[in-house]
mmCIF file of C-alpha atoms in Angstrom:
data_model
loop_
_atom_site.group_PDB
_atom_site.id
_atom_site.type_symbol
_atom_site.label_atom_id
_atom_site.label_comp_id
_atom_site.label_asym_id
_atom_site.label_seq_id
_atom_site.Cartn_x
_atom_site.Cartn_y
_atom_site.Cartn_z
ATOM 1 C CA MET M 1 -22.452 6.342 -0.377
ATOM 2 C CA PRO M 2 -21.325 8.344 -3.383
ATOM 3 C CA CYS M 3 -22.231 12.023 -3.153
ATOM 4 C CA ILE M 4 -22.430 12.693 -6.908
ATOM 5 C CA SER M 5 -24.669 10.729 -9.285
ATOM 6 C CA ALA M 6 -23.793 9.790 -12.854
ATOM 7 C CA ASP M 7 -25.537 12.931 -14.144
ATOM 8 C CA GLY M 8 -23.273 15.125 -12.006
ATOM 9 C CA LYS M 9 -25.936 16.099 -9.466
ATOM 10 C CA PRO M 10 -25.653 15.540 -5.702
ATOM 11 C CA THR M 11 -27.190 12.278 -4.455
ATOM 12 C CA PRO M 12 -29.354 12.276 -1.282
ATOM 13 C CA THR M 13 -26.160 11.612 0.698
ATOM 14 C CA GLY M 14 -24.467 14.486 -1.157
ATOM 15 C CA MET M 15 -27.393 16.798 -0.393
ATOM 16 C CA ALA M 16 -27.252 15.863 3.301
ATOM 17 C CA THR M 17 -23.549 16.732 3.312
ATOM 18 C CA LEU M 18 -24.151 20.053 1.544
ATOM 19 C CA LYS M 19 -26.955 20.956 3.979
ATOM 20 C CA ALA M 20 -24.624 20.245 6.903
ATOM 21 C CA LEU M 21 -22.381 23.018 5.555
ATOM 22 C CA GLN M 22 -25.076 25.673 5.107
ATOM 23 C CA ASP M 23 -24.282 27.395 8.422
ATOM 24 C CA GLY M 24 -20.551 27.655 7.776
ATOM 25 C CA ALA M 25 -17.323 25.785 7.169
ATOM 26 C CA LEU M 26 -16.868 22.451 8.907
ATOM 27 C CA SER M 27 -14.179 19.788 9.200
ATOM 28 C CA PRO M 28 -14.955 16.238 7.996
ATOM 29 C CA GLU M 29 -15.205 15.166 11.635
ATOM 30 C CA GLU M 30 -17.813 17.881 12.285
ATOM 31 C CA VAL M 31 -19.783 16.898 9.165
ATOM 32 C CA ALA M 32 -19.736 13.268 10.336
ATOM 33 C CA GLY M 33 -21.054 14.335 13.754
ATOM 34 C CA LYS M 34 -23.805 16.440 12.178
ATOM 35 C CA THR M 35 -24.970 13.936 9.555
ATOM 36 C CA GLY M 36 -24.360 10.653 11.366
ATOM 37 C CA GLN M 37 -22.397 9.315 8.386
ATOM 38 C CA PRO M 38 -19.187 7.352 9.040
ATOM 39 C CA LEU M 39 -16.102 9.559 8.851
ATOM 40 C CA PHE M 40 -14.502 7.573 6.001
ATOM 41 C CA ARG M 41 -17.582 8.152 3.848
ATOM 42 C CA VAL M 42 -17.688 11.863 4.710
ATOM 43 C CA ARG M 43 -14.047 12.264 3.664
ATOM 44 C CA SER M 44 -14.711 10.461 0.404
ATOM 45 C CA GLY M 45 -17.931 12.393 -0.212
ATOM 46 C CA LEU M 46 -16.389 15.805 0.460
ATOM 47 C CA ARG M 47 -13.632 14.955 -2.025
ATOM 48 C CA GLU M 48 -16.262 14.110 -4.646
ATOM 49 C CA LEU M 49 -18.270 17.262 -3.928
ATOM 50 C CA LYS M 50 -15.104 19.348 -4.137
ATOM 51 C CA ASN M 51 -14.102 17.799 -7.475
ATOM 52 C CA ALA M 52 -17.595 18.502 -8.799
ATOM 53 C CA GLY M 53 -17.413 22.146 -7.662
ATOM 54 C CA PHE M 54 -20.080 22.007 -4.926
ATOM 55 C CA VAL M 55 -17.701 22.705 -2.022
ATOM 56 C CA GLU M 56 -14.419 24.505 -1.475
ATOM 57 C CA GLN M 57 -11.666 23.511 0.925
ATOM 58 C CA THR M 58 -9.520 25.674 3.194
ATOM 59 C CA GLU M 59 -7.013 23.488 5.064
ATOM 60 C CA ASN M 60 -9.189 20.969 6.952
ATOM 61 C CA LYS M 61 -12.484 22.880 6.604
ATOM 62 C CA TYR M 62 -15.046 22.620 3.839
ATOM 63 C CA MET M 63 -17.583 25.278 2.809
ATOM 64 C CA LEU M 64 -20.296 25.583 0.192
ATOM 65 C CA SER M 65 -19.310 27.064 -3.165
ATOM 66 C CA LYS M 66 -21.782 29.202 -5.137
ATOM 67 C CA THR M 67 -22.816 26.035 -6.997
ATOM 68 C CA GLY M 68 -23.258 24.172 -3.702
ATOM 69 C CA THR M 69 -25.337 26.991 -2.217
ATOM 70 C CA ALA M 70 -27.544 27.019 -5.331
ATOM 71 C CA ALA M 71 -27.950 23.229 -5.154
ATOM 72 C CA ILE M 72 -29.567 23.254 -1.703
ATOM 73 C CA GLN M 73 -31.925 26.167 -2.463
ATOM 74 C CA MET D 1 5.784 -18.539 -8.634
ATOM 75 C CA THR D 2 7.488 -17.054 -11.701
ATOM 76 C CA GLU D 3 9.858 -14.076 -11.525
ATOM 77 C CA SER D 4 7.270 -11.794 -13.126
ATOM 78 C CA GLN D 5 4.641 -12.864 -10.607
ATOM 79 C CA LYS D 6 7.067 -12.148 -7.759
ATOM 80 C CA GLU D 7 7.657 -8.644 -9.131
ATOM 81 C CA GLU D 8 3.934 -7.962 -9.468
ATOM 82 C CA ASN D 9 2.838 -9.298 -6.096
ATOM 83 C CA THR D 10 4.354 -7.418 -3.153
ATOM 84 C CA PHE D 11 3.944 -8.683 0.384
ATOM 85 C CA PRO D 12 3.422 -6.164 3.188
ATOM 86 C CA VAL D 13 5.452 -6.350 6.385
ATOM 87 C CA LEU D 14 4.162 -5.947 9.930
ATOM 88 C CA GLY D 15 4.794 -2.467 11.257
ATOM 89 C CA GLN D 16 5.179 -0.831 7.854
ATOM 90 C CA LYS D 17 2.797 1.791 6.476
ATOM 91 C CA ALA D 18 -0.032 0.050 4.686
ATOM 92 C CA PRO D 19 0.237 0.516 0.907
ATOM 93 C CA ASP D 20 -1.887 3.468 -0.189
ATOM 94 C CA PHE D 21 -4.724 2.997 -2.649
ATOM 95 C CA GLU D 22 -7.706 4.686 -4.238
ATOM 96 C CA ALA D 23 -10.356 2.177 -5.231
ATOM 97 C CA LEU D 24 -13.880 1.932 -6.542
ATOM 98 C CA THR D 25 -16.157 0.388 -3.918
ATOM 99 C CA THR D 26 -19.847 -0.280 -3.342
ATOM 100 C CA GLN D 27 -19.905 2.940 -1.295
ATOM 101 C CA GLY D 28 -18.034 5.204 -3.709
ATOM 102 C CA THR D 29 -14.348 5.814 -4.347
ATOM 103 C CA LEU D 30 -12.337 5.294 -1.172
ATOM 104 C CA ARG D 31 -8.710 5.896 -0.270
ATOM 105 C CA LEU D 32 -6.767 4.307 2.565
ATOM 106 C CA SER D 33 -6.329 7.830 3.978
ATOM 107 C CA ASP D 34 -10.111 8.096 4.423
ATOM 108 C CA TYR D 35 -9.623 5.717 7.360
ATOM 109 C CA GLU D 36 -6.930 7.707 9.190
ATOM 110 C CA GLY D 37 -7.642 7.993 12.915
ATOM 111 C CA MET D 38 -9.553 4.704 13.048
ATOM 112 C CA TRP D 39 -8.658 1.023 12.863
ATOM 113 C CA LEU D 40 -9.340 -0.723 9.577
ATOM 114 C CA ILE D 41 -9.756 -4.386 8.722
ATOM 115 C CA LEU D 42 -9.043 -4.742 5.012
ATOM 116 C CA PHE D 43 -9.976 -8.251 3.927
ATOM 117 C CA SER D 44 -10.179 -10.089 0.636
ATOM 118 C CA HIS D 45 -12.351 -12.948 -0.508
ATOM 119 C CA PRO D 46 -11.994 -15.136 -3.629
ATOM 120 C CA ALA D 47 -15.286 -14.370 -5.378
ATOM 121 C CA ASP D 48 -18.847 -13.158 -4.979
ATOM 122 C CA PHE D 49 -21.680 -15.724 -4.981
ATOM 123 C CA THR D 50 -19.511 -18.496 -3.548
ATOM 124 C CA PRO D 51 -20.537 -20.488 -0.464
ATOM 125 C CA VAL D 52 -17.645 -19.998 1.980
ATOM 126 C CA CYS D 53 -17.396 -16.283 1.119
ATOM 127 C CA THR D 54 -21.113 -15.834 1.738
ATOM 128 C CA THR D 55 -20.825 -17.396 5.201
ATOM 129 C CA GLU D 56 -17.881 -15.100 5.911
ATOM 130 C CA PHE D 57 -19.718 -11.972 4.800
ATOM 131 C CA ILE D 58 -22.640 -12.868 7.035
ATOM 132 C CA ALA D 59 -20.191 -13.465 9.899
ATOM 133 C CA PHE D 60 -18.338 -10.167 9.276
ATOM 134 C CA SER D 61 -21.698 -8.358 9.268
ATOM 135 C CA GLU D 62 -22.597 -10.008 12.579
ATOM 136 C CA ILE D 63 -19.488 -8.606 14.304
ATOM 137 C CA TYR D 64 -19.779 -5.172 12.657
ATOM 138 C CA ASP D 65 -21.410 -3.528 15.707
ATOM 139 C CA GLU D 66 -18.736 -4.999 18.001
ATOM 140 C CA LEU D 67 -16.062 -3.644 15.673
ATOM 141 C CA LYS D 68 -17.651 -0.174 15.616
ATOM 142 C CA LYS D 69 -17.535 -0.129 19.441
ATOM 143 C CA ARG D 70 -13.775 -0.616 19.088
ATOM 144 C CA ASN D 71 -13.399 2.185 16.470
ATOM 145 C CA VAL D 72 -12.817 -0.388 13.723
ATOM 146 C CA GLU D 73 -14.153 -0.221 10.152
ATOM 147 C CA LEU D 74 -14.384 -3.092 7.674
ATOM 148 C CA LEU D 75 -13.449 -2.931 3.989
ATOM 149 C CA GLY D 76 -13.861 -6.000 1.773
ATOM 150 C CA LEU D 77 -12.165 -6.720 -1.558
ATOM 151 C CA SER D 78 -12.366 -9.122 -4.447
ATOM 152 C CA VAL D 79 -11.561 -8.963 -8.142
ATOM 153 C CA ASP D 80 -15.274 -8.861 -9.027
ATOM 154 C CA SER D 81 -17.065 -5.789 -10.410
ATOM 155 C CA VAL D 82 -19.149 -3.296 -8.427
ATOM 156 C CA SER D 83 -22.264 -4.638 -10.209
ATOM 157 C CA SER D 84 -21.428 -8.169 -9.062
ATOM 158 C CA HIS D 85 -20.838 -6.930 -5.487
ATOM 159 C CA ILE D 86 -24.170 -5.061 -5.518
ATOM 160 C CA ALA D 87 -26.032 -8.125 -6.813
ATOM 161 C CA TRP D 88 -24.392 -10.317 -4.152
ATOM 162 C CA ILE D 89 -25.117 -7.836 -1.336
ATOM 163 C CA ARG D 90 -28.752 -7.710 -2.448
ATOM 164 C CA ASN D 91 -28.848 -11.515 -2.600
ATOM 165 C CA CYS D 92 -27.437 -11.796 0.945
ATOM 166 C CA GLU D 93 -30.176 -9.471 2.161
ATOM 167 C CA GLU D 94 -32.992 -11.161 0.222
ATOM 168 C CA LYS D 95 -32.019 -14.816 0.761
ATOM 169 C CA MET D 96 -30.074 -14.736 4.009
ATOM 170 C CA GLY D 97 -31.732 -11.739 5.694
ATOM 171 C CA VAL D 98 -28.364 -10.100 6.333
ATOM 172 C CA LYS D 99 -27.548 -6.514 5.392
ATOM 173 C CA ILE D 100 -23.884 -6.024 4.473
ATOM 174 C CA PRO D 101 -23.060 -2.660 6.079
ATOM 175 C CA PHE D 102 -19.467 -2.169 4.924
ATOM 176 C CA PRO D 103 -18.001 -1.240 1.499
ATOM 177 C CA ILE D 104 -16.410 -3.761 -0.860
ATOM 178 C CA ILE D 105 -13.619 -2.856 -3.277
ATOM 179 C CA ALA D 106 -14.109 -3.888 -6.902
ATOM 180 C CA ASP D 107 -10.466 -4.637 -7.698
ATOM 181 C CA LEU D 108 -10.964 -5.696 -11.305
ATOM 182 C CA ASN D 109 -7.405 -4.787 -12.346
ATOM 183 C CA LYS D 110 -5.967 -6.391 -9.143
ATOM 184 C CA GLU D 111 -4.152 -3.150 -8.318
ATOM 185 C CA VAL D 112 -4.863 -3.298 -4.569
ATOM 186 C CA ALA D 113 -4.577 -7.102 -4.449
ATOM 187 C CA LYS D 114 -1.019 -6.954 -5.822
ATOM 188 C CA LYS D 115 0.043 -4.235 -3.373
ATOM 189 C CA TYR D 116 -1.103 -6.404 -0.461
ATOM 190 C CA GLY D 117 0.086 -9.808 -1.747
ATOM 191 C CA MET D 118 -3.450 -11.138 -1.946
ATOM 192 C CA ILE D 119 -2.909 -13.329 -5.034
ATOM 193 C CA HIS D 120 -1.237 -16.639 -4.229
ATOM 194 C CA PRO D 121 -0.862 -18.489 -7.556
ATOM 195 C CA GLU D 122 -0.582 -21.908 -5.926
ATOM 196 C CA GLN D 123 -4.109 -21.333 -4.597
ATOM 197 C CA SER D 124 -5.544 -19.426 -7.563
ATOM 198 C CA LYS D 125 -3.925 -17.443 -10.348
ATOM 199 C CA THR D 126 -6.900 -15.114 -10.679
ATOM 200 C CA GLU D 127 -8.703 -14.894 -7.338
ATOM 201 C CA THR D 128 -7.559 -13.357 -4.066
ATOM 202 C CA VAL D 129 -7.046 -15.699 -1.112
ATOM 203 C CA ARG D 130 -8.694 -14.978 2.250
ATOM 204 C CA CYS D 131 -6.478 -12.200 3.633
ATOM 205 C CA VAL D 132 -7.021 -10.000 6.653
ATOM 206 C CA PHE D 133 -4.937 -6.872 7.250
ATOM 207 C CA ILE D 134 -5.461 -5.078 10.545
ATOM 208 C CA ILE D 135 -4.354 -1.475 10.046
ATOM 209 C CA ASP D 136 -4.075 0.939 12.975
ATOM 210 C CA PRO D 137 -5.147 4.614 13.151
ATOM 211 C CA GLU D 138 -1.678 5.681 11.912
ATOM 212 C CA SER D 139 -2.110 3.438 8.841
ATOM 213 C CA LYS D 140 0.471 0.892 10.036
ATOM 214 C CA ILE D 141 -0.081 -2.821 9.410
ATOM 215 C CA ARG D 142 -0.393 -4.426 12.828
ATOM 216 C CA ALA D 143 -1.544 -7.963 11.988
ATOM 217 C CA MET D 144 -1.989 -10.122 8.904
ATOM 218 C CA LEU D 145 -3.831 -13.382 8.317
ATOM 219 C CA TYR D 146 -3.718 -15.459 5.148
ATOM 220 C CA TYR D 147 -6.252 -18.294 4.861
ATOM 221 C CA PRO D 148 -6.606 -20.710 1.934
ATOM 222 C CA LEU D 149 -9.655 -20.710 -0.311
ATOM 223 C CA THR D 150 -11.155 -23.704 1.500
ATOM 224 C CA THR D 151 -11.085 -22.336 5.059
ATOM 225 C CA GLY D 152 -13.493 -19.688 6.297
ATOM 226 C CA ARG D 153 -12.149 -17.208 8.808
ATOM 227 C CA ASN D 154 -12.901 -17.132 12.550
ATOM 228 C CA MET D 155 -14.520 -13.820 13.533
ATOM 229 C CA GLN D 156 -13.892 -14.340 17.250
ATOM 230 C CA GLU D 157 -10.164 -14.582 16.540
ATOM 231 C CA ILE D 158 -10.286 -11.361 14.529
ATOM 232 C CA LEU D 159 -12.071 -9.591 17.403
ATOM 233 C CA ARG D 160 -9.556 -11.115 19.821
ATOM 234 C CA ILE D 161 -6.623 -9.752 17.808
ATOM 235 C CA ILE D 162 -8.182 -6.269 17.786
ATOM 236 C CA ASP D 163 -8.710 -6.448 21.569
ATOM 237 C CA ALA D 164 -5.143 -7.671 22.086
ATOM 238 C CA LEU D 165 -3.602 -4.925 19.912
ATOM 239 C CA GLN D 166 -5.654 -2.188 21.548
ATOM 240 C CA THR D 167 -4.787 -3.535 25.018
ATOM 241 C CA THR D 168 -1.100 -3.601 24.109
ATOM 242 C CA ASP D 169 -1.249 -0.002 22.888
ATOM 243 C CA LYS D 170 -3.127 1.247 25.928
ATOM 244 C CA HIS D 171 -1.222 -0.581 28.676
ATOM 245 C CA LYS D 172 2.189 -1.335 27.070
ATOM 246 C CA VAL D 173 1.867 -5.055 27.800
ATOM 247 C CA ALA D 174 1.788 -8.262 25.752
ATOM 248 C CA THR D 175 -0.970 -10.867 25.694
ATOM 249 C CA PRO D 176 -0.362 -14.599 26.226
ATOM 250 C CA ALA D 177 -1.646 -17.542 24.200
ATOM 251 C CA ASN D 178 -5.448 -17.779 24.016
ATOM 252 C CA TRP D 179 -5.787 -14.477 25.919
ATOM 253 C CA LYS D 180 -9.207 -12.912 26.154
ATOM 254 C CA PRO D 181 -10.181 -9.493 27.550
ATOM 255 C CA GLY D 182 -10.287 -9.557 31.343
ATOM 256 C CA GLU D 183 -7.569 -12.206 31.678
ATOM 257 C CA PRO D 184 -4.059 -11.450 33.015
ATOM 258 C CA VAL D 185 -1.570 -9.923 30.570
ATOM 259 C CA VAL D 186 2.168 -10.466 30.236
ATOM 260 C CA VAL D 187 4.488 -7.890 31.777
ATOM 261 C CA PRO D 188 7.383 -7.050 29.416
ATOM 262 C CA PRO D 189 10.439 -9.045 30.622
ATOM 263 C CA PRO D 190 13.278 -7.142 32.268
ATOM 264 C CA ALA D 191 16.261 -6.307 30.084
ATOM 265 C CA THR D 192 18.999 -6.391 32.725
ATOM 266 C CA ILE D 193 20.209 -8.861 35.358
ATOM 267 C CA GLU D 194 19.352 -6.300 38.009
ATOM 268 C CA GLY D 195 15.840 -5.990 36.609
ATOM 269 C CA ALA D 196 15.500 -9.788 36.574
ATOM 270 C CA GLU D 197 16.378 -9.973 40.280
ATOM 271 C CA GLU D 198 13.919 -7.193 41.108
ATOM 272 C CA ARG D 199 11.095 -8.616 39.011
ATOM 273 C CA LEU D 200 10.247 -11.436 41.415
ATOM 274 C CA LYS D 201 9.775 -8.894 44.210
ATOM 275 C CA GLU D 202 7.447 -6.618 42.258
ATOM 276 C CA GLY D 203 4.191 -8.348 43.203
ATOM 277 C CA TYR D 204 3.361 -9.861 39.833
ATOM 278 C CA GLU D 205 2.104 -13.411 39.311
ATOM 279 C CA CYS D 206 5.430 -14.933 38.120
ATOM 280 C CA LYS D 207 6.461 -18.403 36.951
ATOM 281 C CA ASP D 208 9.992 -17.070 36.731
ATOM 282 C CA TRP D 209 11.672 -13.685 36.155
ATOM 283 C CA TYR D 210 10.860 -13.667 32.420
ATOM 284 C CA LEU D 211 7.235 -14.855 32.630
ATOM 285 C CA CYS D 212 5.178 -12.591 34.823
ATOM 286 C CA LYS D 213 1.535 -11.654 34.462
ATOM 287 C CA LYS D 214 -0.695 -9.012 35.985
ATOM 288 C CA LYS D 215 -4.382 -8.153 36.001
ATOM 289 C CA LEU D 216 -5.313 -4.914 34.330
ATOM 290 C CA PRO D 217 -7.647 -2.473 36.057
ATOM 291 C CA GLU D 218 -11.263 -2.773 34.878
ATOM 292 C CA SER D 219 -11.836 -0.251 32.097
#
């Protein structure tokens, strides 16, 4: 499911993805394993969260940005 | 088909990389690359809220768990809007008791449909025909089916094709007509006269040197 709603905030799926990253950077495969979401949706969702500034990407790993960290607190 | 229609509508070829796309779906914006590392069945239907398509969507949903066991995802497509898809999915659940678990592309501008040759003007100038593209984990097109608007697809044949392709990849064999998992497979024919003479002594079940079968070990 989409990770960002029309108002620019993370959806429940987006929040679950962000929370999966709170202990450190993960690959999409690791996020899929942790959240139980299908890998294709995790890849799509991480792309959305990155475009919206909630996560940052280093090669194949994703981590919370300051905005992402604030969103789950 | 007019010249301009030919230019617009490209037809994929078996073995080639599947045409890339980014598309709005009922589960967010998806790209073909989101499916790398898994098998994908990309299929089109003519229109939401139509009888044959509804039976097909129910049937695709019924084989979804079997497909997941085989590392296969489903992705539907029609030229309807996301709102129409959502209304139809909800209708299938409310009236037919079937939850549609896979995303559906809303290809309003026919961008994906044209890349995959899904519009056949002799059938319909505006709707997609019933296509199935089986795409492997390296994003190569491994099988294609094109059905007319009036004929619903056979899910057991789609599962059979997946099983056959995965068996071929794993064991480097071919599968004969009407093959089903567990039945003997075809050993690739020898390419030399020497190989042909040897083949009949190799312990396979042979009709002749070029048609030999073997049982695969239980997996």
